Short mmCIF file of C-alpha atoms in Angstrom, two decimals:
data_model
loop_
_atom_site.label_atom_id
_atom_site.label_comp_id
_atom_site.label_asym_id
_atom_site.label_seq_id
_atom_site.Cartn_x
_atom_site.Cartn_y
_atom_site.Cartn_z
CA MET A 21 101.85 114.40 100.11
CA ALA A 22 101.82 110.64 100.37
CA PHE A 23 104.72 108.56 101.90
CA PHE A 24 104.96 104.74 102.01
CA ASN A 25 103.43 103.12 104.96
CA LEU A 26 103.07 106.55 106.71
CA LEU A 27 100.02 108.89 107.42
CA ASN A 28 98.79 111.15 104.36
CA GLN A 29 99.57 114.56 105.67
CA VAL A 30 97.60 116.35 102.72
CA GLU A 31 94.78 115.09 101.14
CA TYR A 32 92.34 116.24 98.46
CA ALA A 33 88.51 116.01 98.24
CA CYS A 34 87.24 114.04 95.20
CA VAL A 35 83.75 115.11 93.89
CA CYS A 36 82.23 111.98 95.35
CA GLY A 37 83.34 113.06 98.87
CA LEU A 38 86.44 110.71 99.44
CA LEU A 39 89.87 111.94 100.75
CA ASN A 40 92.74 110.80 98.69
CA PRO A 41 96.53 112.13 98.18
CA LEU A 42 97.36 113.94 95.05
CA THR A 43 99.03 110.55 93.53
CA LYS A 44 95.99 108.57 93.67
CA LEU A 45 93.51 111.07 91.89
CA TYR A 46 92.80 111.81 88.12
CA PHE A 47 91.96 114.63 86.33
CA CYS A 48 89.44 114.58 83.68
CA ARG A 49 90.11 117.74 81.36
CA HIS A 50 86.60 117.45 79.68
CA CYS A 51 84.58 118.05 82.94
CA MET A 52 87.05 119.67 84.97
CA LYS A 53 86.61 117.21 87.86
CA LEU A 54 89.07 115.32 90.11
CA ARG A 55 88.18 111.44 90.01
CA CYS A 56 89.18 108.86 92.63
CA GLY A 57 89.45 105.06 91.61
CA PHE A 58 85.61 104.70 92.45
CA CYS A 59 84.66 107.69 89.87
CA VAL A 60 86.38 106.08 86.99
CA CYS A 61 85.57 103.00 85.07
CA HIS A 62 88.19 100.24 84.75
CA GLU A 63 88.47 98.45 81.52
CA VAL A 64 90.79 95.51 80.64
CA ASP A 65 92.54 96.28 77.34
CA SER A 66 94.95 93.34 77.10
CA HIS A 67 96.44 90.31 78.65
CA PHE A 68 100.12 89.61 78.69
CA CYS A 69 102.62 87.27 80.38
CA SER A 70 104.99 89.39 82.69
CA ASN A 71 107.87 86.79 81.87
CA CYS A 72 107.90 86.14 78.36
CA LEU A 73 106.06 89.13 77.33
CA GLU A 74 103.60 87.39 75.05
CA ASN A 75 100.57 89.51 74.22
CA ILE A 76 97.36 86.95 74.39
CA PRO A 77 93.92 87.83 73.08
CA SER A 78 91.16 88.18 75.91
CA SER A 79 89.37 85.07 74.31
CA GLU A 80 92.39 82.94 74.23
CA ALA A 81 93.24 84.06 77.67
CA LYS A 82 89.65 82.82 78.86
CA ILE A 83 90.39 79.39 77.47
CA ARG A 84 93.74 79.23 79.20
CA LYS A 85 92.18 80.36 82.49
CA ASN A 86 94.42 83.59 82.47
CA ARG A 87 97.45 81.85 82.66
CA CYS A 88 100.58 81.27 80.75
CA ASN A 89 101.38 77.89 78.89
CA THR A 90 105.31 78.27 78.98
CA CYS A 91 106.14 80.26 82.29
CA PHE A 92 105.69 78.56 85.82
CA ASN A 93 105.65 79.74 89.14
CA CYS A 94 107.74 78.10 91.75
CA PRO A 95 105.31 76.01 94.01
CA SER A 96 107.71 76.84 97.18
CA CYS A 97 108.24 80.68 97.19
CA GLN A 98 106.15 81.65 94.20
CA HIS A 99 108.89 83.19 92.00
CA THR A 100 109.46 82.60 88.22
CA LEU A 101 110.91 78.97 87.66
CA SER A 102 113.78 79.10 85.09
CA VAL A 103 114.54 76.54 82.66
CA ARG A 104 118.09 74.81 83.20
CA ALA A 105 120.14 72.60 81.10
CA SER A 106 122.45 69.47 81.89
CA THR A 107 124.00 66.85 80.13
CA THR A 108 122.96 63.20 80.45
CA THR A 109 124.50 60.15 79.21
CA VAL A 110 121.77 57.70 77.43
CA PRO A 111 122.40 54.35 75.59
CA LEU A 112 122.10 54.79 71.89
CA SER A 113 118.96 53.02 70.65
CA GLY A 114 118.81 50.79 67.63
CA ALA A 115 117.28 52.99 65.35
CA ASP A 116 119.96 55.83 66.12
CA SER A 117 122.60 53.26 65.31
CA LYS A 118 121.30 52.07 62.30
CA GLU A 119 120.59 55.62 60.81
CA GLY A 120 123.95 56.57 61.94
CA SER A 121 125.83 53.75 60.23
CA PRO A 122 123.74 52.16 57.39
CA ALA A 123 126.70 50.20 55.90
CA THR A 124 127.78 48.59 59.08
CA ASP A 125 126.17 45.22 58.32
CA GLU A 126 127.87 44.86 54.77
CA GLN A 127 131.33 45.96 56.22
CA LYS A 128 131.26 43.36 58.91
CA PRO A 129 133.06 40.16 58.03
CA LYS A 130 130.77 36.83 58.29
CA PRO A 131 132.20 34.06 60.41
CA ALA A 132 133.74 30.82 58.48
CA ASN A 133 131.76 28.43 60.32
CA PRO A 134 127.92 29.38 60.60
CA ASP A 135 127.41 26.57 62.87
CA ALA A 136 130.12 27.83 65.50
CA PRO A 137 128.77 29.41 68.61
CA ALA A 138 128.20 33.33 68.53
CA ALA A 139 130.58 35.52 70.29
CA ALA A 140 129.69 37.77 73.21
CA PRO A 141 127.56 40.77 72.46
CA THR A 142 129.50 44.02 72.74
CA THR A 143 128.75 46.90 75.31
CA ALA A 144 125.93 49.00 73.76
CA LYS A 145 127.48 52.72 72.47
CA GLN A 146 126.29 55.69 74.68
CA VAL A 147 125.84 59.22 73.92
CA THR A 148 125.52 62.52 75.57
CA LYS A 149 122.41 64.80 75.34
CA LYS A 150 121.23 67.82 76.65
CA MET A 151 118.25 67.46 78.92
CA TYR A 152 116.34 70.55 80.74
CA TYR A 153 114.49 70.70 83.98
CA LEU A 154 112.88 73.60 85.88
CA ALA A 155 114.62 75.22 88.92
CA CYS A 156 114.06 78.12 90.97
CA LEU A 157 116.89 80.44 91.66
CA THR A 158 115.68 81.83 94.85
CA CYS A 159 114.95 78.76 97.05
CA ARG A 160 116.69 76.13 94.85
CA TRP A 161 113.49 73.96 94.33
CA ASN A 162 113.52 72.22 90.87
CA SER A 163 111.46 69.68 89.11
CA ARG A 164 113.61 66.77 90.21
CA ASP A 165 112.35 67.01 93.39
CA VAL A 166 109.07 65.84 92.69
CA GLY A 167 110.01 63.41 90.21
CA ILE A 168 109.16 65.27 86.97
CA PRO A 169 111.45 63.77 84.03
CA ASP A 170 113.28 66.08 82.52
CA GLN A 171 112.44 67.07 78.71
CA MET A 172 114.21 66.96 75.46
CA VAL A 173 113.30 70.50 74.45
CA ALA A 174 113.50 73.82 76.85
CA THR A 175 109.89 74.57 75.73
CA GLY A 176 108.44 70.87 76.21
CA GLN A 177 105.02 70.13 77.62
CA TRP A 178 105.62 69.45 81.28
CA PRO A 179 103.35 66.77 82.89
CA GLU A 180 100.52 68.04 84.87
CA PRO A 181 99.37 66.43 87.98
CA ASP A 182 96.23 64.79 88.23
CA TYR A 183 93.57 66.13 90.62
CA PRO A 184 90.94 64.27 92.07
CA ASN A 185 87.78 66.52 91.71
CA ALA A 186 88.88 67.63 87.92
CA THR A 187 85.90 65.76 86.56
CA ARG A 188 83.52 67.39 89.05
CA PHE A 189 84.50 70.78 88.26
CA ALA A 190 84.28 70.32 84.66
CA MET A 191 80.85 69.37 84.97
CA ILE A 192 79.57 72.10 87.42
CA LEU A 193 81.36 74.43 85.00
CA GLU A 194 79.38 73.19 81.85
CA HIS A 195 76.15 73.27 84.02
CA TYR A 196 76.77 77.22 84.93
CA GLN A 197 77.85 77.89 81.53
CA SER A 198 74.42 76.35 80.45
CA VAL A 199 72.63 78.46 82.97
CA VAL A 200 74.06 81.58 82.05
CA LEU A 201 73.18 81.00 78.32
CA TYR A 202 69.65 80.12 79.06
CA ASP A 203 68.97 83.10 81.42
CA LYS A 204 70.54 85.29 78.61
CA GLN A 205 68.38 83.95 75.92
CA GLU A 206 65.37 84.12 78.09
CA ARG A 207 65.93 87.76 78.52
CA GLN A 208 66.40 88.45 74.99
CA GLU A 209 63.20 86.88 74.27
CA LEU A 210 61.29 88.99 76.88
CA TRP A 211 62.83 92.31 75.91
CA ARG A 212 61.95 91.43 71.92
CA ARG A 213 58.24 90.88 73.45
CA LYS A 214 57.95 94.07 75.13
CA THR A 215 59.65 96.31 72.86
CA PRO A 216 58.73 95.57 69.07
CA LYS A 217 60.78 96.91 66.51
CA GLN A 218 59.16 100.22 65.19
CA SER A 219 60.17 102.03 62.12
CA LYS A 220 59.27 105.59 61.05
CA PHE A 221 59.75 104.18 57.35
CA PRO A 222 58.42 101.03 56.57
CA SER A 223 60.42 98.76 54.00
CA LEU A 224 59.96 97.20 51.17
CA THR A 225 59.17 93.95 52.72
CA ASP A 226 56.68 95.13 55.07
CA ARG A 227 54.72 96.43 52.11
CA THR A 228 54.57 93.45 50.16
CA GLY A 229 53.86 91.38 53.21
CA LEU A 230 57.19 89.26 52.90
CA THR A 231 59.45 88.93 55.75
CA VAL A 232 63.22 88.24 55.28
CA SER A 233 63.07 84.90 56.87
CA MET A 234 60.26 84.03 54.17
CA ILE A 235 62.81 85.13 51.34
CA ARG A 236 65.68 83.48 52.61
CA ARG A 237 63.39 79.89 52.83
CA GLN A 238 62.28 80.91 49.20
CA MET A 239 65.83 81.10 47.98
CA GLY A 240 66.90 77.89 49.70
CA TRP A 241 69.00 79.78 52.46
CA SER A 242 69.08 78.76 55.95
CA ASP A 243 67.44 81.40 58.35
CA GLY A 244 70.36 83.04 60.09
CA LYS A 245 68.03 84.48 62.71
CA VAL A 246 66.80 81.17 64.09
CA GLN A 247 68.55 79.77 66.97
CA LEU A 248 68.00 76.73 68.65
CA LYS A 249 67.05 77.26 72.59
CA THR A 250 69.52 76.20 75.06
CA THR A 251 68.88 73.46 77.20
CA LEU A 252 70.13 73.12 80.91
CA THR A 253 72.90 70.69 81.23
CA PRO A 254 71.76 68.03 83.97
CA ILE A 255 73.90 67.40 87.01
CA LYS A 256 74.06 65.45 89.89
CA GLU A 257 73.53 67.30 92.94
CA SER A 258 76.05 67.25 95.81
CA VAL A 259 74.32 65.57 99.03
CA ALA A 260 75.86 66.07 102.80
CA SER A 261 76.84 62.99 104.49
CA ALA A 262 77.44 62.21 107.97
CA ASP A 263 80.03 59.25 107.06
CA VAL A 264 83.61 60.65 107.38
CA ASP A 265 86.60 58.73 107.73
CA ASP A 266 88.57 58.38 110.72
CA LEU A 267 91.61 60.53 111.00
CA PRO A 268 94.77 58.15 110.78
CA GLU A 269 96.75 57.07 113.75
CA GLU A 270 100.14 58.33 112.38
CA LEU A 271 98.49 61.89 112.55
CA LEU A 272 98.18 61.51 116.28
CA THR A 273 100.88 59.35 117.25
CA GLY A 274 103.78 59.96 114.43
CA GLU A 275 106.67 62.66 114.99
CA VAL A 276 105.68 65.86 113.06
CA ASN A 277 108.56 67.21 110.67
CA LEU A 278 107.93 70.71 109.73
CA LYS A 279 110.35 70.58 107.04
CA THR A 280 108.07 68.41 104.97
CA VAL A 281 104.69 70.07 105.89
CA THR A 282 103.54 72.81 103.35
CA THR A 283 102.78 76.00 104.60
CA LEU A 284 99.38 77.85 104.17
CA ALA A 285 100.27 80.09 101.02
CA GLN A 286 101.70 76.88 99.56
CA ARG A 287 98.40 75.22 99.77
CA LEU A 288 96.22 78.20 98.81
CA ALA A 289 98.54 78.61 95.64
CA GLN A 290 97.40 75.15 94.43
CA PRO A 291 93.54 75.23 95.44
CA ALA A 292 92.77 72.13 93.47
CA LYS A 293 94.71 69.77 95.39
CA GLN A 294 96.21 71.48 98.36
CA PRO A 295 98.76 69.35 98.86
CA ALA A 296 99.99 68.46 102.56
CA THR A 297 103.71 67.52 102.23
CA VAL A 298 106.34 69.07 100.25
CA THR A 299 106.82 66.17 97.81
CA GLN A 300 103.59 67.00 96.13
CA LEU A 301 104.24 70.37 95.30
CA TYR A 302 104.16 70.82 91.50
CA PRO A 303 105.20 73.91 89.27
CA GLN A 304 101.80 76.36 88.67
CA HIS A 305 101.36 77.99 85.45
CA LYS A 306 101.96 81.94 85.75
CA LEU A 307 99.25 83.89 86.10
CA LEU A 308 98.80 86.50 83.25
CA SER A 309 99.03 90.47 83.88
CA ILE A 310 96.64 92.92 82.40
CA LYS A 311 96.93 96.52 80.81
CA ARG A 312 93.86 98.64 81.89
CA SER A 313 92.40 101.67 80.96
CA LEU A 314 90.25 104.15 83.08
CA ARG A 315 87.33 106.16 81.83
CA CYS A 316 85.63 109.03 83.31
CA ARG A 317 81.86 107.71 84.38
CA GLN A 318 80.16 111.01 83.93
CA CYS A 319 81.74 112.00 80.47
CA ASP A 320 83.10 108.89 79.32
CA HIS A 321 86.27 109.84 78.15
CA ASN A 322 89.59 108.23 78.97
CA VAL A 323 91.60 109.57 81.60
CA ILE A 324 94.38 106.74 81.45
CA LYS A 325 95.17 104.91 78.47
CA SER A 326 98.55 102.57 78.15
CA GLU A 327 100.21 101.42 75.02
CA TYR A 328 99.03 98.26 73.76
CA ASN A 329 102.80 96.60 73.61
CA PRO A 330 103.44 94.73 76.67
CA SER A 331 107.45 95.67 76.93
CA SER A 332 106.07 99.56 76.73
CA ILE A 333 105.65 101.43 80.09
CA LYS A 334 104.29 104.60 78.26
CA TYR A 335 100.95 106.04 78.47
CA ARG A 336 99.05 107.24 75.55
CA ILE A 337 96.97 109.39 77.65
CA ALA A 338 98.04 110.16 81.18
CA LEU A 339 95.56 112.32 82.97
CA PHE A 340 96.99 112.20 86.46
CA ALA A 341 95.88 114.69 88.76
CA ALA A 342 99.70 115.82 89.92
CA TYR A 343 99.86 116.77 86.16
CA HIS A 344 97.15 119.47 86.21
CA VAL A 345 96.44 120.44 89.96
CA PRO A 346 98.88 122.12 92.34
CA ASP A 347 100.81 119.89 94.42
CA VAL A 348 100.74 121.23 98.14
CA ARG A 349 103.26 119.81 100.65
CA LEU A 350 103.48 120.37 104.22
CA VAL A 351 107.15 121.81 104.55
CA ARG A 352 107.33 122.40 108.39
CA CYS A 353 104.85 122.99 111.23
CA ASP A 354 105.36 124.24 114.63
CA PRO A 355 103.92 122.26 117.46
CA VAL A 356 100.75 123.18 118.45
CA ARG A 357 99.75 123.55 122.06
CA GLU A 358 96.86 123.88 124.34
CA GLY A 359 95.32 126.95 125.48
CA GLY A 360 94.75 128.52 121.74
CA THR A 361 98.10 129.74 121.32
CA GLU A 362 99.25 130.57 117.68
CA ALA A 363 101.66 128.48 115.41
CA TRP A 364 102.93 128.77 111.90
CA LEU A 365 102.68 126.58 109.16
CA LEU A 366 104.73 126.36 106.12
CA LEU A 367 103.41 125.03 102.86
CA ARG A 368 104.80 124.94 99.54
CA ILE A 369 102.97 125.18 96.34
CA THR A 370 104.16 123.77 93.01
CA ASN A 371 102.80 124.45 89.43
CA PRO A 372 102.99 121.26 87.33
CA THR A 373 101.71 122.83 84.05
CA ILE A 374 103.19 125.12 81.74
CA ASN A 375 101.02 127.99 82.17
CA GLU A 376 100.91 130.45 85.03
CA MET A 377 98.54 129.96 87.68
CA ALA A 378 96.82 132.50 89.82
CA ILE A 379 96.23 130.88 93.37
CA THR A 380 93.66 131.92 95.68
CA ILE A 381 93.32 130.44 99.51
CA MET A 382 89.70 130.39 100.83
CA GLU A 383 87.61 129.07 103.73
CA LEU A 384 86.18 125.71 103.50
CA PRO A 385 82.33 125.98 102.48
CA THR A 386 80.08 125.57 105.64
CA VAL A 387 77.69 122.48 105.83
CA GLU A 388 74.80 124.04 104.12
CA GLU A 389 76.95 125.14 101.32
CA GLU A 390 78.25 121.80 101.06
CA LYS A 391 74.84 120.10 100.83
CA MET A 392 74.03 122.48 97.81
CA LEU A 393 77.17 121.39 96.21
CA ILE A 394 76.03 117.87 96.38
CA GLN A 395 72.51 118.57 95.29
CA GLU A 396 74.06 120.51 92.29
CA HIS A 397 76.56 117.52 91.47
CA LYS A 398 73.36 115.10 91.80
CA ALA A 399 71.25 117.33 89.11
CA SER A 400 74.30 117.43 86.91
CA ILE A 401 74.12 113.54 87.04
CA GLU A 402 70.37 113.23 86.40
CA ILE A 403 70.91 115.63 83.27
CA GLY A 404 73.11 113.01 81.75
CA THR A 405 70.89 109.90 82.52
CA VAL A 406 67.35 111.74 81.39
CA GLY A 407 65.76 109.67 78.73
CA SER A 408 67.18 106.34 79.97
CA GLY A 409 63.74 105.33 81.85
CA ALA A 410 60.69 103.95 80.53
CA GLY A 411 58.40 106.99 81.06
CA ALA A 412 61.18 109.93 80.53
CA ALA A 413 61.39 111.99 77.51
CA PRO A 414 64.72 111.39 75.59
CA SER A 415 67.08 114.27 75.67
CA PRO A 416 68.18 115.74 72.62
CA THR A 417 71.74 116.06 73.83
CA LEU A 418 71.94 112.21 74.36
CA SER A 419 69.38 111.09 71.74
CA GLY A 420 72.27 109.85 69.48
CA LEU A 421 73.96 108.13 71.98
CA SER A 422 73.68 104.26 72.44
CA THR A 423 72.63 102.75 75.63
CA THR A 424 75.92 101.80 76.78
CA PHE A 425 77.00 105.66 77.11
CA THR A 426 73.86 106.58 78.65
CA ARG A 427 74.19 103.78 81.17
CA GLN A 428 77.52 105.07 82.57
CA GLY A 429 75.85 107.98 84.55
CA MET A 430 73.86 105.21 86.72
CA LEU A 431 77.31 103.71 87.83
CA LEU A 432 78.75 107.07 89.32
CA GLU A 433 79.88 107.13 93.00
CA GLU A 434 76.84 108.62 95.30
CA PRO A 435 78.24 112.00 96.55
CA ARG A 436 78.59 112.16 100.17
CA MET A 437 79.59 114.74 103.18
CA ILE A 438 83.42 114.81 103.83
CA ASP A 439 83.99 112.61 106.97
CA ARG A 440 86.66 114.93 108.36
CA VAL A 441 86.51 116.95 111.25
CA VAL A 442 88.16 120.20 111.30
CA ASN A 443 89.30 121.27 114.72
CA GLY A 444 91.69 124.26 113.90
CA THR A 445 91.57 127.58 111.57
CA LEU A 446 93.94 128.85 109.39
CA LYS A 447 94.65 132.73 108.99
CA LEU A 448 94.10 132.65 105.40
CA PRO A 449 96.08 135.34 103.15
CA ASP A 450 94.48 138.36 102.40
CA SER A 451 95.46 138.22 98.21
CA SER A 452 95.87 135.96 95.74
CA PHE A 453 99.45 135.45 93.98
CA THR A 454 100.70 133.92 90.96
CA VAL A 455 102.94 130.51 90.33
CA HIS A 456 104.92 130.61 87.73
CA GLN A 457 104.86 127.88 84.93
CA ARG A 458 107.21 124.68 84.80
CA ASP A 459 110.03 125.10 82.95
CA ASP A 460 112.39 122.02 82.74
CA SER A 461 115.28 124.36 81.15
CA ALA A 462 115.22 126.69 83.89
CA GLU A 463 116.76 124.09 86.61
CA PHE A 464 120.06 124.27 84.33
CA ASP A 465 120.22 127.98 83.67
CA GLU A 466 122.13 129.98 86.09
CA VAL A 467 119.71 133.27 85.70
CA VAL A 468 119.42 135.33 89.03
CA GLN A 469 115.84 136.37 89.11
CA GLY A 470 115.18 140.00 89.87
CA HIS A 471 113.63 141.15 92.86
CA GLN A 472 109.80 141.71 93.18
CA ASP A 473 107.63 142.77 95.75
CA GLU A 474 105.96 139.99 97.26
CA PRO A 475 103.08 139.61 99.97
CA LYS A 476 104.32 139.04 103.42
CA PHE A 477 102.70 135.56 103.69
CA ILE A 478 105.44 134.48 100.94
CA VAL A 479 108.59 133.13 102.52
CA TRP A 480 110.38 132.13 99.37
CA ARG A 481 109.93 131.63 95.58
CA LYS A 482 111.95 129.38 92.98
CA ALA A 483 111.10 128.58 89.48
CA ASN A 484 107.55 127.02 89.78
CA HIS A 485 107.45 126.71 93.56
CA VAL A 486 106.39 129.30 95.97
CA ALA A 487 106.34 128.73 99.97
CA ILE A 488 103.55 130.61 102.00
CA ARG A 489 103.48 131.06 105.80
CA LEU A 490 99.85 130.70 107.56
CA GLY A 491 99.29 130.93 111.11
CA ILE A 492 97.41 128.11 112.87
CA GLU A 493 94.85 128.31 115.76
CA THR A 494 92.87 125.43 117.38
CA LYS A 495 89.60 125.30 118.83
CA PRO A 496 89.25 125.71 122.73
CA ASP A 497 87.63 122.64 123.14
CA VAL A 498 89.92 120.21 121.50
CA PRO A 499 91.74 117.92 124.13
CA ALA A 500 95.27 116.88 124.24
CA GLY A 501 96.64 114.07 122.10
CA GLU A 502 93.96 114.54 119.46
CA ASP A 503 94.91 115.12 115.87
CA ILE A 504 95.08 118.57 114.51
CA VAL A 505 93.15 118.89 111.09
CA VAL A 506 92.75 122.23 108.96
CA GLY A 507 91.56 122.63 105.56
CA PHE A 508 90.90 125.25 102.83
CA SER A 509 89.72 125.52 99.60
CA LEU A 510 92.27 126.13 96.88
CA GLN A 511 91.26 128.14 93.82
CA TYR A 512 93.53 127.76 90.54
CA THR A 513 93.24 128.91 87.00
CA TYR A 514 93.59 126.24 84.65
CA VAL A 515 94.32 126.42 80.80
CA ASN A 516 91.72 124.19 78.74
CA THR A 517 93.14 122.74 75.55
CA VAL A 518 89.98 120.79 74.72
CA VAL A 519 87.69 122.36 72.06
CA ASP A 520 84.20 121.59 72.45
CA LYS A 521 82.97 119.83 69.48
CA SER A 522 79.70 121.55 69.23
CA VAL A 523 81.62 125.02 68.65
CA ALA A 524 84.52 123.38 66.68
CA SER A 525 83.83 124.80 63.46
CA SER A 526 83.32 128.54 64.83
CA SER A 527 86.29 128.41 66.65
CA THR A 528 88.50 127.12 63.88
CA ALA A 529 87.15 130.15 61.95
CA VAL A 530 87.39 132.62 64.73
CA SER A 531 91.00 131.45 65.81
CA SER A 532 93.92 133.58 64.02
CA SER A 533 96.13 132.00 61.73
CA SER A 534 99.20 133.29 63.38
CA SER A 535 98.71 131.24 66.58
CA GLY A 536 99.67 128.31 65.02
CA ALA A 537 97.29 126.00 66.63
CA GLY A 538 93.98 124.88 66.11
CA LYS A 539 92.93 124.74 69.65
CA GLU A 540 91.66 127.97 71.57
CA GLN A 541 92.96 128.00 74.78
CA LYS A 542 90.34 128.69 77.65
CA ARG A 543 91.33 129.84 81.17
CA GLN A 544 89.02 128.83 84.03
CA ALA A 545 89.04 129.04 87.51
CA LEU A 546 88.77 125.58 89.33
CA THR A 547 88.36 124.83 92.88
CA THR A 548 89.32 121.88 95.28
CA ARG A 549 89.33 121.19 99.06
CA ILE A 550 92.72 120.39 100.79
CA TYR A 551 92.62 119.03 104.02
CA LEU A 552 96.16 118.90 106.24
CA ASN A 553 96.91 116.77 109.23
CA LEU A 554 99.34 118.57 111.83
CA GLY A 555 99.89 115.84 114.21
CA LYS A 556 99.01 115.67 117.95
CA LEU A 557 97.92 118.49 119.92
CA GLN A 558 100.71 119.03 122.66
CA PRO A 559 100.01 119.88 126.09
CA VAL A 560 100.89 123.09 127.76
CA SER A 561 104.58 122.38 129.35
CA SER A 562 104.88 123.01 133.09
CA ALA A 563 107.96 125.29 132.93
#
C-alpha cells in the first residue's frame, strides 16, 4: 500500500530483488513474473504537445528540438501562455484608401484656378484593427513587457531573441553529427570485413561471375550501394584564456532591486542566454510530451501500450500488477513492545481478477534458498541469450529471431539479494483459504451472503475482500526505536488465458466447441514475497 509523501508500509519483491509498492509494479502474463521499472524496456511511441494536442512525428520533433511551434511557456512562472486580443486604432495606409474608394479622384471637383495655392491637407483616416499578444493568466506577465510587438494574426510568428553563442553551438552540433556518422560508417565497414556474407545456395550472379554492381553499371544505372565516405567537419577548438573582463562598478556600488533580477529557475529555463534581468525574459516554446510503451526485457512482450491519439487516456495493453496480483493492505496493528510480547496484525487481501484465488501464506525463503532462486533466474536469462556469442552454437528456439530480440536478454537487471532485514516473525495460518472473484455488480445487489465455516484467522469476508489476523513476535535483540519489518511469501493461483504459439494448433483442436472461447485457461500457482513495515518498536511502559 503506497501513500503520497509517506512511507511504503507494504512492499512487493521484484524478480531483480528490488522492493516496490504494488502500484509501481507490472505483471508480464507471458513469463508470469513481476517487473519493476528497471526490468522493462521503455520505448517512445509518439510525440505530442500537451496544450494544442498536435501529434508530431519523431523525425519532425527532432528537427524542432522537441518543442512546439505554436505554444509558449511563460518565462516568469513556466505556465502556458494564452493568446489575448486587443483593438488598436491605426492610421489608414494609402494603399488601403485607394482600394477602399477607387472612384474618389474622379468624383472630387477640380479647382477653377489651377495656379491658386492648395488647401491644407485633411487629417488621415483611422481604422480599428484587432491585434494579438501573449499573456500569462497566472502571474500576469505579457509579451508587451519585453517590447515584443503585437501580431496581426493569433498564430503569428513571434520574434525570437538573438543568442550570442548561437553560431558556435551550430558549428559544434554539425561537427559532432559528422563524428557520429563517420564512426557509424567505420563500424559498418569493420563488421562487413569480419563477417562476409555466406549463402548456402549461390545465386545466379555468383555462378556467372557477375555482381549486382557490374550489372547495374552495364545497364547504365547508378550503383545504389556505393556511398561516399563522410569526412569530419573541421572545427576551431576552444582555448581557455586568462584575460577576463573586470566586473562593473555598478555591481558593487549600486543598489540591488530584487524585483528586476531573475531567479535561478528563470535562468535555467533559458540556458542559451541566461538573462540577468526580467526585461530580457522571452517566451519559450513549450516542450513536447511523449507517449511511451513498456516492454518486458526477457520475453519482449508489451506490458504497457497506450493509444496513439493524444487526447485519449486509454491503454491498448495495461498489465499493471494491481490488476493481476492480490492487493495486501495493512488495516491495523497493535503497538509492538519490547520483551517479546505478542501483538496482533490485521491484513486485508483483495482479489482483483474475475477468477477465484486460492491463497497460501508461507515463510520467507532462507539465504541459501534465495541464492538458489537467483541462480535459477540467471540460468533462465542465459538460456534466452545463448547463441549470441561468437563461439556459441545458436539455440534452436532463437534461430529465427533477429539480433534485436536476442539482445534484450543482455539488458536485464542483475538479480540481487533483497536488502531488507527482517527482525520480526509472523504466526502464519495453518491452512490456505479462498478469495472470491471480483464482481462489480455485487456492490449494488442487496444479497446477504450465507454463513460458512471460516478458519479462525479470518476476521471477516465481503465480496472479493478477506481480512485475516496474524500474530507478531519480535526478536529479543531488537533495540527500542527500530523499525519492525516482517515478511512472508504469498502463493496465489492465477488463471492464464495466453495460449502458447507452439501448442496453439493442438489446443484449438482439443478445446470443446461449447466453451465458446478459443483460449484454454491454465491455472498456475505463483509466489511473491511481501514485506511489511509495522513502525517503531515501543519500549515497555514503567507502569
